[in-house]
């Protein structure tokens, strides 16, 4: 954040506000962690603050401090709308396009109040009064830590805030293994542990607490994996019938796409998940090296995200979606082979 933005935020927070903090639809650990942490901080400086999520979030995040106070726009529609209509200030976290809020989009667009965006994805929209955008950051939670520090509030970071921020940084960095993890990230994490984040317990709650449905779906997904060695690519499909068979719950497919990247020679991994209710195939992309899945998703599948982690969708049935995907791989074969050679030679170190 630059000096002008910090002063603008300080000016907004110098008087009492009714604040709503909003993450993206289908919120993950970074979205929930950042919104809850910011909400706690705002309340600590005597601001009225509420988190409203567009829809439900995974069970493995519902241990987080303050999660019971979150309003779900789908389930608590009347109360959520009242809070939004009463709001004098909006924070949008972990997304930079109002279309990422699902059913909340039109209501948010019509609100005549200042917006503050905190986000680390590429190509931000210009809807916010203050935009704190940095694609080099590991996570929105790292940015919220910086945001609190910019406002002189590091001493206000409680164990509750520390636990929330640690969760988001841990999940969005793949347990600190992704390239966006910097020395600064580790210094922040160290400070959060000192301030009360229970790192071991958080890891266990997020990654090591499974349900039968989650493990069954993982088994089904791995059985469905297809390896395309000529493209250095592996993809997974999950049909609606398979999800229903194993009693799918939100969050059960979290992280499954990453298994493809554990295979020797695979630098591009994708999962296609059928959602009959929305009439789409939801797609998650992961890559290693210089192959940008953000550009791939934007070009072919109405999506986007980060260089090595992005999402998209297809309105075609599964079979046709896969056929189109393979055609897209063929168009990008040279770039994929270049990345494979870079990784094998160690040029990415």
mmCIF file of C-alpha atoms in Angstrom:
data_model
loop_
_atom_site.group_PDB
_atom_site.id
_atom_site.type_symbol
_atom_site.label_atom_id
_atom_site.label_comp_id
_atom_site.label_asym_id
_atom_site.label_seq_id
_atom_site.Cartn_x
_atom_site.Cartn_y
_atom_site.Cartn_z
ATOM 1 C CA UNK A 1 0.000 0.000 0.000
ATOM 2 C CA UNK A 2 1.199 3.510 -0.720
ATOM 3 C CA UNK A 3 1.048 6.428 1.701
ATOM 4 C CA UNK A 4 -2.081 7.922 0.114
ATOM 5 C CA UNK A 5 -4.001 4.653 0.410
ATOM 6 C CA UNK A 6 -2.982 4.187 4.033
ATOM 7 C CA UNK A 7 -4.122 7.727 4.862
ATOM 8 C CA UNK A 8 -7.408 7.144 3.030
ATOM 9 C CA UNK A 9 -8.076 3.999 5.056
ATOM 10 C CA UNK A 10 -7.086 5.701 8.306
ATOM 11 C CA UNK A 11 -9.477 8.537 7.495
ATOM 12 C CA UNK A 12 -12.336 6.101 6.845
ATOM 13 C CA UNK A 13 -11.645 4.242 10.086
ATOM 14 C CA UNK A 14 -11.243 7.411 12.140
ATOM 15 C CA UNK A 15 -15.018 7.537 12.588
ATOM 16 C CA UNK A 16 -17.542 4.828 13.501
ATOM 17 C CA UNK A 17 -18.498 2.642 10.558
ATOM 18 C CA UNK A 18 -20.851 -0.238 9.925
ATOM 19 C CA UNK A 19 -18.517 -2.545 8.047
ATOM 20 C CA UNK A 20 -19.216 -5.685 6.045
ATOM 21 C CA UNK A 21 -16.327 -7.943 5.035
ATOM 22 C CA UNK A 22 -16.958 -10.184 2.003
ATOM 23 C CA UNK A 23 -14.887 -13.053 0.514
ATOM 24 C CA UNK A 24 -15.461 -14.816 -2.796
ATOM 25 C CA UNK A 25 -18.008 -17.545 -3.505
ATOM 26 C CA UNK A 26 -16.972 -21.025 -2.326
ATOM 27 C CA UNK A 27 -14.535 -19.503 0.180
ATOM 28 C CA UNK A 28 -11.333 -21.393 0.973
ATOM 29 C CA UNK A 29 -8.901 -21.170 3.891
ATOM 30 C CA UNK A 30 -7.376 -17.897 2.729
ATOM 31 C CA UNK A 31 -10.781 -16.283 2.163
ATOM 32 C CA UNK A 32 -12.214 -17.347 5.526
ATOM 33 C CA UNK A 33 -8.974 -16.724 7.415
ATOM 34 C CA UNK A 34 -8.482 -13.232 6.020
ATOM 35 C CA UNK A 35 -12.078 -12.088 6.507
ATOM 36 C CA UNK A 36 -12.303 -13.368 10.088
ATOM 37 C CA UNK A 37 -8.896 -11.919 11.009
ATOM 38 C CA UNK A 38 -9.795 -8.517 9.570
ATOM 39 C CA UNK A 39 -13.183 -8.594 11.275
ATOM 40 C CA UNK A 40 -11.534 -9.279 14.664
ATOM 41 C CA UNK A 41 -9.081 -6.431 14.084
ATOM 42 C CA UNK A 42 -11.806 -3.963 13.087
ATOM 43 C CA UNK A 43 -13.814 -4.891 16.176
ATOM 44 C CA UNK A 44 -10.704 -4.363 18.325
ATOM 45 C CA UNK A 45 -10.579 -0.728 17.165
ATOM 46 C CA UNK A 46 -14.254 -0.276 18.091
ATOM 47 C CA UNK A 47 -15.720 -0.673 14.631
ATOM 48 C CA UNK A 48 -18.906 -2.634 13.985
ATOM 49 C CA UNK A 49 -17.899 -5.407 11.571
ATOM 50 C CA UNK A 50 -19.625 -8.468 10.105
ATOM 51 C CA UNK A 51 -18.434 -11.172 7.727
ATOM 52 C CA UNK A 52 -20.924 -12.209 5.024
ATOM 53 C CA UNK A 53 -19.967 -15.141 2.794
ATOM 54 C CA UNK A 54 -21.783 -15.703 -0.530
ATOM 55 C CA UNK A 55 -22.352 -19.391 0.282
ATOM 56 C CA UNK A 56 -21.204 -22.144 2.608
ATOM 57 C CA UNK A 57 -17.590 -23.112 3.254
ATOM 58 C CA UNK A 58 -15.942 -26.479 4.058
ATOM 59 C CA UNK A 59 -16.455 -28.231 7.368
ATOM 60 C CA UNK A 60 -12.695 -28.465 7.942
ATOM 61 C CA UNK A 61 -12.631 -24.665 8.348
ATOM 62 C CA UNK A 62 -15.535 -24.421 10.780
ATOM 63 C CA UNK A 63 -13.335 -24.710 13.855
ATOM 64 C CA UNK A 64 -11.897 -21.259 13.132
ATOM 65 C CA UNK A 65 -12.362 -18.517 15.740
ATOM 66 C CA UNK A 66 -15.437 -16.433 14.948
ATOM 67 C CA UNK A 67 -16.829 -18.763 12.286
ATOM 68 C CA UNK A 68 -20.107 -19.077 14.171
ATOM 69 C CA UNK A 69 -20.718 -15.341 13.672
ATOM 70 C CA UNK A 70 -20.400 -15.488 9.876
ATOM 71 C CA UNK A 71 -23.568 -14.786 7.893
ATOM 72 C CA UNK A 72 -24.179 -17.041 4.894
ATOM 73 C CA UNK A 73 -25.910 -15.014 2.155
ATOM 74 C CA UNK A 74 -27.752 -18.106 0.883
ATOM 75 C CA UNK A 75 -28.939 -19.297 4.316
ATOM 76 C CA UNK A 76 -29.296 -15.946 6.104
ATOM 77 C CA UNK A 77 -30.522 -13.964 3.125
ATOM 78 C CA UNK A 78 -32.769 -11.433 4.878
ATOM 79 C CA UNK A 79 -30.274 -10.691 7.654
ATOM 80 C CA UNK A 80 -27.407 -10.453 5.156
ATOM 81 C CA UNK A 81 -29.299 -8.002 2.950
ATOM 82 C CA UNK A 82 -30.141 -5.860 5.975
ATOM 83 C CA UNK A 83 -26.476 -5.729 6.998
ATOM 84 C CA UNK A 84 -25.422 -4.795 3.480
ATOM 85 C CA UNK A 85 -28.052 -2.064 3.178
ATOM 86 C CA UNK A 86 -26.964 -0.635 6.550
ATOM 87 C CA UNK A 87 -23.245 -0.805 5.703
ATOM 88 C CA UNK A 88 -21.204 2.382 5.463
ATOM 89 C CA UNK A 89 -17.994 0.625 4.363
ATOM 90 C CA UNK A 90 -17.272 -2.619 2.465
ATOM 91 C CA UNK A 91 -14.111 -4.711 2.470
ATOM 92 C CA UNK A 92 -13.755 -7.296 -0.305
ATOM 93 C CA UNK A 93 -11.070 -9.899 0.352
ATOM 94 C CA UNK A 94 -9.367 -12.575 -1.764
ATOM 95 C CA UNK A 95 -11.063 -11.609 -5.039
ATOM 96 C CA UNK A 96 -10.943 -8.626 -7.379
ATOM 97 C CA UNK A 97 -14.035 -9.001 -9.558
ATOM 98 C CA UNK A 98 -17.529 -8.640 -8.074
ATOM 99 C CA UNK A 99 -18.687 -11.482 -10.292
ATOM 100 C CA UNK A 100 -16.826 -13.785 -7.876
ATOM 101 C CA UNK A 101 -19.541 -13.186 -5.254
ATOM 102 C CA UNK A 102 -22.293 -15.130 -7.027
ATOM 103 C CA UNK A 103 -25.782 -14.036 -6.003
ATOM 104 C CA UNK A 104 -24.366 -11.067 -4.077
ATOM 105 C CA UNK A 105 -22.945 -9.404 -7.193
ATOM 106 C CA UNK A 106 -25.838 -7.131 -8.191
ATOM 107 C CA UNK A 107 -26.524 -6.034 -4.632
ATOM 108 C CA UNK A 108 -22.854 -5.136 -4.100
ATOM 109 C CA UNK A 109 -22.714 -3.222 -7.398
ATOM 110 C CA UNK A 110 -25.659 -1.074 -6.323
ATOM 111 C CA UNK A 111 -24.265 -0.110 -2.910
ATOM 112 C CA UNK A 112 -23.250 3.546 -2.750
ATOM 113 C CA UNK A 113 -20.521 3.178 -0.114
ATOM 114 C CA UNK A 114 -16.704 3.073 -0.256
ATOM 115 C CA UNK A 115 -15.116 -0.310 -1.024
ATOM 116 C CA UNK A 116 -11.655 -1.411 0.101
ATOM 117 C CA UNK A 117 -10.158 -4.321 -1.841
ATOM 118 C CA UNK A 118 -7.401 -6.549 -0.442
ATOM 119 C CA UNK A 119 -6.385 -9.225 -2.926
ATOM 120 C CA UNK A 120 -3.456 -11.017 -4.591
ATOM 121 C CA UNK A 121 -5.006 -12.208 -7.864
ATOM 122 C CA UNK A 122 -4.176 -10.821 -11.284
ATOM 123 C CA UNK A 123 -6.115 -8.207 -13.290
ATOM 124 C CA UNK A 124 -8.117 -6.400 -10.572
ATOM 125 C CA UNK A 125 -11.280 -4.518 -11.469
ATOM 126 C CA UNK A 126 -11.491 -0.813 -10.694
ATOM 127 C CA UNK A 127 -14.461 -0.811 -8.295
ATOM 128 C CA UNK A 128 -12.806 0.042 -4.973
ATOM 129 C CA UNK A 129 -12.173 3.375 -3.268
ATOM 130 C CA UNK A 130 -8.886 1.858 -2.052
ATOM 131 C CA UNK A 131 -7.249 -1.057 -3.853
ATOM 132 C CA UNK A 132 -4.486 -3.005 -2.127
ATOM 133 C CA UNK A 133 -3.480 -5.491 -4.832
ATOM 134 C CA UNK A 134 -0.220 -7.422 -4.985
ATOM 135 C CA UNK A 135 0.058 -10.556 -7.127
ATOM 136 C CA UNK A 136 3.459 -11.378 -5.633
ATOM 137 C CA UNK A 137 1.921 -12.045 -2.221
ATOM 138 C CA UNK A 138 1.498 -15.616 -1.026
ATOM 139 C CA UNK A 139 -2.020 -15.043 0.220
ATOM 140 C CA UNK A 140 -4.613 -12.471 1.171
ATOM 141 C CA UNK A 141 -3.907 -13.385 4.803
ATOM 142 C CA UNK A 142 -0.309 -12.204 4.385
ATOM 143 C CA UNK A 143 -1.710 -8.976 2.960
ATOM 144 C CA UNK A 144 -4.119 -8.549 5.894
ATOM 145 C CA UNK A 145 -1.156 -8.915 8.253
ATOM 146 C CA UNK A 146 0.595 -6.139 6.300
ATOM 147 C CA UNK A 147 -2.600 -4.076 6.281
ATOM 148 C CA UNK A 148 -2.862 -4.280 10.077
ATOM 149 C CA UNK A 149 0.829 -3.378 10.352
ATOM 150 C CA UNK A 150 0.402 -0.371 8.019
ATOM 151 C CA UNK A 151 -2.353 0.898 10.327
ATOM 152 C CA UNK A 152 -0.091 0.507 13.354
ATOM 153 C CA UNK A 153 -2.093 -2.399 14.738
ATOM 154 C CA UNK A 154 0.434 -5.232 15.111
ATOM 155 C CA UNK A 155 -0.021 -5.135 18.879
ATOM 156 C CA UNK A 156 -3.730 -5.793 18.323
ATOM 157 C CA UNK A 157 -3.033 -9.226 16.796
ATOM 158 C CA UNK A 158 -4.599 -11.655 19.255
ATOM 159 C CA UNK A 159 -4.288 -15.463 19.242
ATOM 160 C CA UNK A 160 -7.645 -15.549 17.401
ATOM 161 C CA UNK A 161 -6.362 -13.264 14.641
ATOM 162 C CA UNK A 162 -3.069 -15.165 14.506
ATOM 163 C CA UNK A 163 -4.820 -18.511 14.082
ATOM 164 C CA UNK A 164 -6.981 -17.154 11.261
ATOM 165 C CA UNK A 165 -4.079 -15.577 9.400
ATOM 166 C CA UNK A 166 -1.848 -18.632 9.825
ATOM 167 C CA UNK A 167 -4.578 -20.854 8.365
ATOM 168 C CA UNK A 168 -4.912 -18.763 5.218
ATOM 169 C CA UNK A 169 -1.179 -18.481 4.647
ATOM 170 C CA UNK A 170 -0.673 -22.211 5.227
ATOM 171 C CA UNK A 171 -3.447 -23.287 2.854
ATOM 172 C CA UNK A 172 -2.685 -20.807 0.049
ATOM 173 C CA UNK A 173 1.037 -21.657 0.068
ATOM 174 C CA UNK A 174 0.445 -25.417 0.012
ATOM 175 C CA UNK A 175 2.001 -25.653 3.484
ATOM 176 C CA UNK A 176 4.727 -23.174 2.455
ATOM 177 C CA UNK A 177 5.917 -25.045 -0.647
ATOM 178 C CA UNK A 178 4.655 -22.773 -3.454
ATOM 179 C CA UNK A 179 7.005 -20.234 -5.115
ATOM 180 C CA UNK A 180 5.060 -17.303 -3.640
ATOM 181 C CA UNK A 181 6.367 -18.296 -0.189
ATOM 182 C CA UNK A 182 9.105 -15.783 0.614
ATOM 183 C CA UNK A 183 11.397 -15.054 3.532
ATOM 184 C CA UNK A 184 8.901 -12.345 4.485
ATOM 185 C CA UNK A 185 6.139 -14.986 4.538
ATOM 186 C CA UNK A 186 8.142 -17.089 6.982
ATOM 187 C CA UNK A 187 8.890 -14.066 9.170
ATOM 188 C CA UNK A 188 5.173 -13.267 9.333
ATOM 189 C CA UNK A 189 4.340 -16.882 10.174
ATOM 190 C CA UNK A 190 6.975 -16.879 12.920
ATOM 191 C CA UNK A 191 5.413 -13.738 14.399
ATOM 192 C CA UNK A 192 1.923 -15.300 14.215
ATOM 193 C CA UNK A 193 3.153 -18.362 16.117
ATOM 194 C CA UNK A 194 4.667 -16.069 18.730
ATOM 195 C CA UNK A 195 1.320 -14.283 18.975
ATOM 196 C CA UNK A 196 -0.556 -17.537 19.615
ATOM 197 C CA UNK A 197 -1.141 -19.387 16.337
ATOM 198 C CA UNK A 198 -1.189 -23.124 17.081
ATOM 199 C CA UNK A 199 0.526 -24.290 13.899
ATOM 200 C CA UNK A 200 0.461 -28.025 14.606
ATOM 201 C CA UNK A 201 -3.190 -28.047 15.613
ATOM 202 C CA UNK A 202 -4.202 -25.959 12.586
ATOM 203 C CA UNK A 203 -2.442 -28.326 10.173
ATOM 204 C CA UNK A 204 -4.145 -31.325 11.775
ATOM 205 C CA UNK A 205 -7.595 -29.735 11.648
ATOM 206 C CA UNK A 206 -7.286 -28.690 8.003
ATOM 207 C CA UNK A 207 -5.386 -31.587 6.444
ATOM 208 C CA UNK A 208 -5.554 -34.576 8.779
ATOM 209 C CA UNK A 209 -9.216 -34.617 9.814
ATOM 210 C CA UNK A 210 -11.022 -36.625 7.150
ATOM 211 C CA UNK A 211 -14.521 -37.967 6.607
ATOM 212 C CA UNK A 212 -15.410 -41.206 4.801
ATOM 213 C CA UNK A 213 -16.868 -39.210 1.897
ATOM 214 C CA UNK A 214 -13.681 -37.178 1.495
ATOM 215 C CA UNK A 215 -11.490 -40.285 1.339
ATOM 216 C CA UNK A 216 -13.868 -42.162 -0.960
ATOM 217 C CA UNK A 217 -13.955 -39.217 -3.368
ATOM 218 C CA UNK A 218 -10.160 -38.992 -3.269
ATOM 219 C CA UNK A 219 -9.944 -42.687 -4.144
ATOM 220 C CA UNK A 220 -12.412 -42.246 -6.995
ATOM 221 C CA UNK A 221 -10.543 -39.201 -8.286
ATOM 222 C CA UNK A 222 -7.177 -40.963 -8.302
ATOM 223 C CA UNK A 223 -8.711 -43.963 -10.078
ATOM 224 C CA UNK A 224 -10.036 -41.570 -12.746
ATOM 225 C CA UNK A 225 -6.677 -39.852 -13.289
ATOM 226 C CA UNK A 226 -5.468 -39.753 -16.895
ATOM 227 C CA UNK A 227 -1.771 -39.133 -17.641
ATOM 228 C CA UNK A 228 -0.806 -37.452 -20.903
ATOM 229 C CA UNK A 229 2.957 -37.864 -20.936
ATOM 230 C CA UNK A 230 3.396 -36.124 -24.282
ATOM 231 C CA UNK A 231 2.094 -32.913 -22.676
ATOM 232 C CA UNK A 232 3.529 -33.411 -19.185
ATOM 233 C CA UNK A 233 -0.074 -33.257 -18.004
ATOM 234 C CA UNK A 234 -2.392 -35.233 -15.743
ATOM 235 C CA UNK A 235 -6.120 -34.646 -15.385
ATOM 236 C CA UNK A 236 -8.852 -35.969 -13.122
ATOM 237 C CA UNK A 237 -12.601 -36.114 -13.735
ATOM 238 C CA UNK A 238 -15.397 -36.394 -11.201
ATOM 239 C CA UNK A 239 -18.959 -36.743 -12.441
ATOM 240 C CA UNK A 240 -22.043 -35.649 -10.537
ATOM 241 C CA UNK A 241 -23.034 -39.314 -10.244
ATOM 242 C CA UNK A 242 -19.704 -40.116 -8.572
ATOM 243 C CA UNK A 243 -20.005 -37.170 -6.190
ATOM 244 C CA UNK A 244 -23.534 -38.223 -5.242
ATOM 245 C CA UNK A 245 -22.495 -41.855 -4.803
ATOM 246 C CA UNK A 246 -19.924 -40.894 -2.184
ATOM 247 C CA UNK A 247 -22.101 -38.290 -0.414
ATOM 248 C CA UNK A 248 -20.042 -35.280 -1.509
ATOM 249 C CA UNK A 249 -19.787 -32.374 0.924
ATOM 250 C CA UNK A 250 -18.342 -28.928 0.207
ATOM 251 C CA UNK A 251 -14.566 -29.067 0.553
ATOM 252 C CA UNK A 252 -14.229 -32.794 -0.159
ATOM 253 C CA UNK A 253 -12.286 -32.133 -3.382
ATOM 254 C CA UNK A 254 -10.018 -29.475 -1.860
ATOM 255 C CA UNK A 255 -6.403 -30.135 -2.860
ATOM 256 C CA UNK A 256 -7.151 -33.213 -4.977
ATOM 257 C CA UNK A 257 -5.853 -31.518 -8.145
ATOM 258 C CA UNK A 258 -2.372 -31.275 -6.606
ATOM 259 C CA UNK A 259 -1.873 -35.048 -6.675
ATOM 260 C CA UNK A 260 -1.163 -34.876 -10.394
ATOM 261 C CA UNK A 261 1.890 -32.696 -9.778
ATOM 262 C CA UNK A 262 3.414 -35.348 -7.511
ATOM 263 C CA UNK A 263 3.978 -37.578 -10.554
ATOM 264 C CA UNK A 264 7.422 -37.598 -12.127
ATOM 265 C CA UNK A 265 7.399 -35.619 -15.367
ATOM 266 C CA UNK A 266 4.019 -33.952 -14.745
ATOM 267 C CA UNK A 267 4.075 -30.150 -14.669
ATOM 268 C CA UNK A 268 0.414 -29.387 -15.396
ATOM 269 C CA UNK A 269 -2.457 -30.884 -13.369
ATOM 270 C CA UNK A 270 -6.188 -30.331 -13.813
ATOM 271 C CA UNK A 271 -9.409 -31.521 -12.195
ATOM 272 C CA UNK A 272 -12.822 -31.360 -13.875
ATOM 273 C CA UNK A 273 -15.804 -31.550 -11.524
ATOM 274 C CA UNK A 274 -19.357 -31.769 -12.835
ATOM 275 C CA UNK A 275 -21.957 -29.542 -11.178
ATOM 276 C CA UNK A 276 -25.383 -30.338 -12.596
ATOM 277 C CA UNK A 277 -27.136 -27.764 -10.407
ATOM 278 C CA UNK A 278 -25.162 -24.946 -12.051
ATOM 279 C CA UNK A 279 -24.996 -26.721 -15.407
ATOM 280 C CA UNK A 280 -21.212 -26.417 -15.665
ATOM 281 C CA UNK A 281 -17.953 -28.303 -15.309
ATOM 282 C CA UNK A 282 -15.838 -26.601 -12.648
ATOM 283 C CA UNK A 283 -12.130 -26.723 -13.387
ATOM 284 C CA UNK A 284 -9.020 -26.226 -11.244
ATOM 285 C CA UNK A 285 -5.584 -25.815 -12.827
ATOM 286 C CA UNK A 286 -2.161 -26.212 -11.202
ATOM 287 C CA UNK A 287 1.280 -25.949 -12.773
ATOM 288 C CA UNK A 288 4.971 -25.782 -12.031
ATOM 289 C CA UNK A 289 7.550 -23.503 -13.580
ATOM 290 C CA UNK A 290 6.774 -20.806 -16.120
ATOM 291 C CA UNK A 291 3.574 -22.252 -17.585
ATOM 292 C CA UNK A 292 0.862 -19.755 -16.595
ATOM 293 C CA UNK A 293 -2.416 -21.461 -15.797
ATOM 294 C CA UNK A 294 -3.872 -18.009 -15.194
ATOM 295 C CA UNK A 295 -3.392 -17.204 -18.882
ATOM 296 C CA UNK A 296 -4.535 -20.692 -19.919
ATOM 297 C CA UNK A 297 -7.729 -20.415 -17.853
ATOM 298 C CA UNK A 298 -8.492 -16.911 -19.131
ATOM 299 C CA UNK A 299 -7.893 -17.852 -22.749
ATOM 300 C CA UNK A 300 -9.884 -21.074 -22.884
ATOM 301 C CA UNK A 301 -12.133 -21.559 -19.840
ATOM 302 C CA UNK A 302 -13.551 -18.197 -18.651
ATOM 303 C CA UNK A 303 -11.335 -18.239 -15.590
ATOM 304 C CA UNK A 304 -8.152 -16.943 -14.064
ATOM 305 C CA UNK A 305 -6.214 -16.719 -10.838
ATOM 306 C CA UNK A 306 -2.482 -17.004 -10.252
ATOM 307 C CA UNK A 307 0.410 -18.003 -12.463
ATOM 308 C CA UNK A 308 0.541 -21.548 -11.034
ATOM 309 C CA UNK A 309 -2.972 -21.920 -9.610
ATOM 310 C CA UNK A 310 -6.203 -20.910 -11.327
ATOM 311 C CA UNK A 311 -9.797 -21.899 -11.913
ATOM 312 C CA UNK A 312 -12.250 -21.934 -14.765
ATOM 313 C CA UNK A 313 -15.452 -23.473 -16.059
ATOM 314 C CA UNK A 314 -16.969 -25.141 -19.101
ATOM 315 C CA UNK A 315 -20.588 -25.099 -20.231
ATOM 316 C CA UNK A 316 -20.034 -28.235 -22.317
ATOM 317 C CA UNK A 317 -20.687 -31.778 -21.048
ATOM 318 C CA UNK A 318 -17.720 -33.590 -19.514
ATOM 319 C CA UNK A 319 -16.722 -35.563 -22.629
ATOM 320 C CA UNK A 320 -16.744 -32.501 -24.876
ATOM 321 C CA UNK A 321 -14.922 -30.469 -22.233
ATOM 322 C CA UNK A 322 -12.101 -32.998 -22.104
ATOM 323 C CA UNK A 323 -11.880 -33.074 -25.903
ATOM 324 C CA UNK A 324 -11.594 -29.275 -25.982
ATOM 325 C CA UNK A 325 -9.017 -29.353 -23.187
ATOM 326 C CA UNK A 326 -6.791 -31.758 -25.099
ATOM 327 C CA UNK A 327 -7.078 -29.554 -28.190
ATOM 328 C CA UNK A 328 -5.921 -26.642 -26.020
ATOM 329 C CA UNK A 329 -2.993 -28.712 -24.772
ATOM 330 C CA UNK A 330 -1.947 -29.334 -28.355
ATOM 331 C CA UNK A 331 -1.922 -25.591 -28.984
ATOM 332 C CA UNK A 332 0.344 -25.160 -25.946
ATOM 333 C CA UNK A 333 2.521 -28.229 -26.427
ATOM 334 C CA UNK A 334 5.706 -26.256 -27.089
ATOM 335 C CA UNK A 335 5.287 -24.188 -23.897
ATOM 336 C CA UNK A 336 4.534 -27.302 -21.831
ATOM 337 C CA UNK A 337 7.582 -29.141 -23.134
ATOM 338 C CA UNK A 338 9.739 -26.075 -22.430
ATOM 339 C CA UNK A 339 8.586 -26.040 -18.799
ATOM 340 C CA UNK A 340 9.267 -29.768 -18.466
ATOM 341 C CA UNK A 341 12.845 -29.250 -19.689
ATOM 342 C CA UNK A 342 13.348 -26.313 -17.310
ATOM 343 C CA UNK A 343 12.196 -28.323 -14.302
ATOM 344 C CA UNK A 344 14.218 -31.397 -15.255
ATOM 345 C CA UNK A 345 17.374 -29.338 -15.764
ATOM 346 C CA UNK A 346 16.895 -27.421 -12.532
ATOM 347 C CA UNK A 347 16.651 -24.059 -14.324
ATOM 348 C CA UNK A 348 13.726 -23.091 -12.085
ATOM 349 C CA UNK A 349 15.961 -23.035 -8.991
#
